[in-house]
Amino acid sequence: MKFSRLIWANLTRKKVRLLLTLGSFAVALFLFAFLAVVRDAFSRGGGIASANRLVTINRVSIIQSLPLSYRDKIQNIPGVQSVTHDNWFGAVYQDEKNFFPQFVIDPENQRKVYSELVVPDDQWGNFLKDRQGAIAGDSTAKRFGWKIGDRIPLKATAYGGGAWEFNLDGIYHGTRPGDDETQFWFQWDYFEERVPQSFKGQAGWYTVRLNSPDDALRVAKTIDADFANSPYETKTDTESAFAENWVKQFGNIELLILSIGSVVFFTLLLVTGNTMAISVRERTGELAILKAIGFRDGSVLFFVLAEALAIALVGGFVGLGLALLAIPILGQSMSGMLPPLVISKTMLATALGFALLVGMCSGLLPGIGAMRLRVVDALRRI
Amino acid sequence: MVSVNADGNSKALIQVRGLNKTYRRGGEPIQVLQGLNLDVDKGDFVAFMGPSGSGKTTLLNLLGGLDVPTAGAISVAGDEITHMSSGRLTEWRARHVGFVFQMYNLVPVLTASQNVELPLLLTRLSRSERKAHVEAALAIVGLQGRADHFPRQLSGGQEQRVAIARAVVSDPTFLLCDEPTGDLDRKSADEIMALIEELVRQHKKTVLMVTHDPVVAARAHTVLHLEKGVLVEAAKSSPGAAAGGAA
Ligand SMILES: Nc1ncnc2c1ncn2[C@@H]1O[C@H](COP(=O)(O)OP(=O)(O)O)[C@@H](O)[C@H]1O
Ligand SMILES: [Mg+2]
């Protein structure tokens, strides 16, 4: 386009100012991407959770356990396809900061209930035969450089403490983006054998797989009704409701992130709006000359908007590019503490959309000012 | 021929009749132009003089379609411009008027040739045609060698010459110059005036120029004074005429 040189010349008029403005966009977009990904990770609980799974915990709290004897009763409720039980282990690998979730699993039913977490059959076979066997999620295995056959020592912080050793027999992968690949599983029998008497015969929670999601409400009510008025009353929710409640423990993350995000964008708007206003005011005389020569009011508005949008677009791309590079690294280093961080195309598009909106708004007022500028007044003023 | 009477030459290139311009400052009307008449033929070179605040810039702005009069009519080559919409007026300016102002003529981030090219961006000329026109215009003002210089690398006189090249590059119907030498030293001013004279003489341009400098004004074919809102013809005050003592 023949006007592009004029727009380019105006853009690069003050290099430092251009870099600072681009930097503002880049930083804001980077922050936006990071916040959006974290928000998404926390709220995904509901999204990634299966609609056809229920979680049954002790009515008092998840800390309290439930008798293993509930297993068969739950299995017999119509609509239940399979049921499995887990315990939270919570041991330390080398150092406290190396956190990852460890579950004592029921090998017989694990793969029926969590069919999206896949272990190759040969590895699974070895695991079943190995009392001290363990399966790790791909991300945790990569994090510590574990290979199949490695011996993995854990220091228990509960269940009487002590050093536990495991053989890594297999690695599982999630089949959907966002599936949690940080978990560490080991055999229920090995656990029962070593823990003190008071922990034997107890499960932390049950996970129930339904034939159809339509049965969720009925089955949940039936389970809770069956164990009402017993010493161990239950509370059953869909997996998504369970995940949401779990996230709520951390406070209102959604609101926190939304408010930080709004402040970031509002600040960006003020900064860039001010910069554009100054940069347009500086060239009042030139704009007047352009108009005198015969450039139309609309063209002048277009020049200012094109400039603002170009800054927003380039700054935005830089920020999102940095986010694409940095978020996987951040996610890795916080692995286990946060749900997996997933960068989605929708998020990137939204972020870029916001950047362009801010660019548009920042250019609009100065642009309209430039459009309305009367040549005679401008030449008299300067 | 230039005339300042209402019954002037009806075939003149520029015809101004009964031009009024009244500004309002705080409710107080300031009558700047009051029934001004003017005819300018093609190829004329007119200088407007008058004390500061007499309305010279106001008159030039009206003639150039940058402002609209309170009353009266201006027609240029048959086009009545006083009733044009602002959009039409903008197009008309692009086609018919070349402006040279006292200051701030050039876009500082564009080179001399890019500045000269600006009016051509509004035409349908191809890139190579534009390049040829720009080179020709820079040659007329004697700045072929400075095409890639930025305004800050040029002297005041050279900047003004670039402005003149830009004013003529699209071959407009007439040129309007508002104190084109107002910011220059004597020597540069003389060079600029020599250039404008050459445009009139060799390139048959029509030039209307405002100046407060009698030496500069003396270069024009006709000098008109703006007094009490109308134009009056100045008696040619050559030294010979004064010595002759026609009294
Ligand atoms: N936009 C305006 N509003 C009010 N008064 C104006 C405006 N423009 C010019 N004037 C007044 O009109 C008179 C003529 O101004 P101008 O045409 O600039 O004179 P000159 O160019 O001869 O010095 C001056 O008194 C000036 O103050
Ligand atoms: Mg003036």
XYZ file of C-alpha atoms and ligand atoms in Angstrom, chain A residues 374 376-377 380, chain B residues 23-25 30 32 50-59 61 67 178-179 210 226, ligand 1:
52
model
C -8.958 22.119 11.308
C -6.384 26.823 9.831
C -6.543 26.411 13.615
C -2.313 29.247 13.785
C -14.536 35.729 13.421
C -16.180 35.612 16.775
C -14.102 35.931 19.873
C -14.224 40.653 14.433
C -11.581 40.791 9.000
C -0.577 44.694 5.007
C 0.057 45.097 8.709
C -0.007 42.107 10.988
C -3.574 41.124 11.773
C -4.984 42.750 8.664
C -6.298 39.424 7.355
C -3.702 38.289 4.816
C -3.584 34.706 6.112
C -7.362 34.678 6.382
C -7.637 35.660 2.711
C -6.914 30.312 3.642
C -11.715 27.848 5.453
C 2.054 32.528 3.093
C 5.220 34.413 4.035
C 1.606 37.006 1.298
C -5.096 44.708 2.532
N -9.815 31.498 14.307
C -9.833 32.803 14.664
N -10.640 33.201 15.668
C -10.672 34.493 16.019
N -9.959 35.442 15.443
C -9.136 35.131 14.434
C -9.034 33.775 13.998
N -8.161 33.720 12.968
C -7.731 35.005 12.790
N -8.308 35.824 13.677
C -8.111 37.265 13.743
O -8.319 37.799 12.468
C -7.409 38.830 12.215
C -6.643 38.551 10.947
O -5.766 37.473 11.157
P -4.764 36.983 10.033
O -5.540 36.679 8.823
O -3.952 35.915 10.596
O -3.869 38.279 9.788
P -2.446 38.405 9.101
O -2.128 37.129 8.430
O -2.630 39.537 8.160
O -1.500 38.728 10.180
C -6.527 38.944 13.436
O -7.037 39.982 14.261
C -6.691 37.614 14.113
O -6.524 37.759 15.495
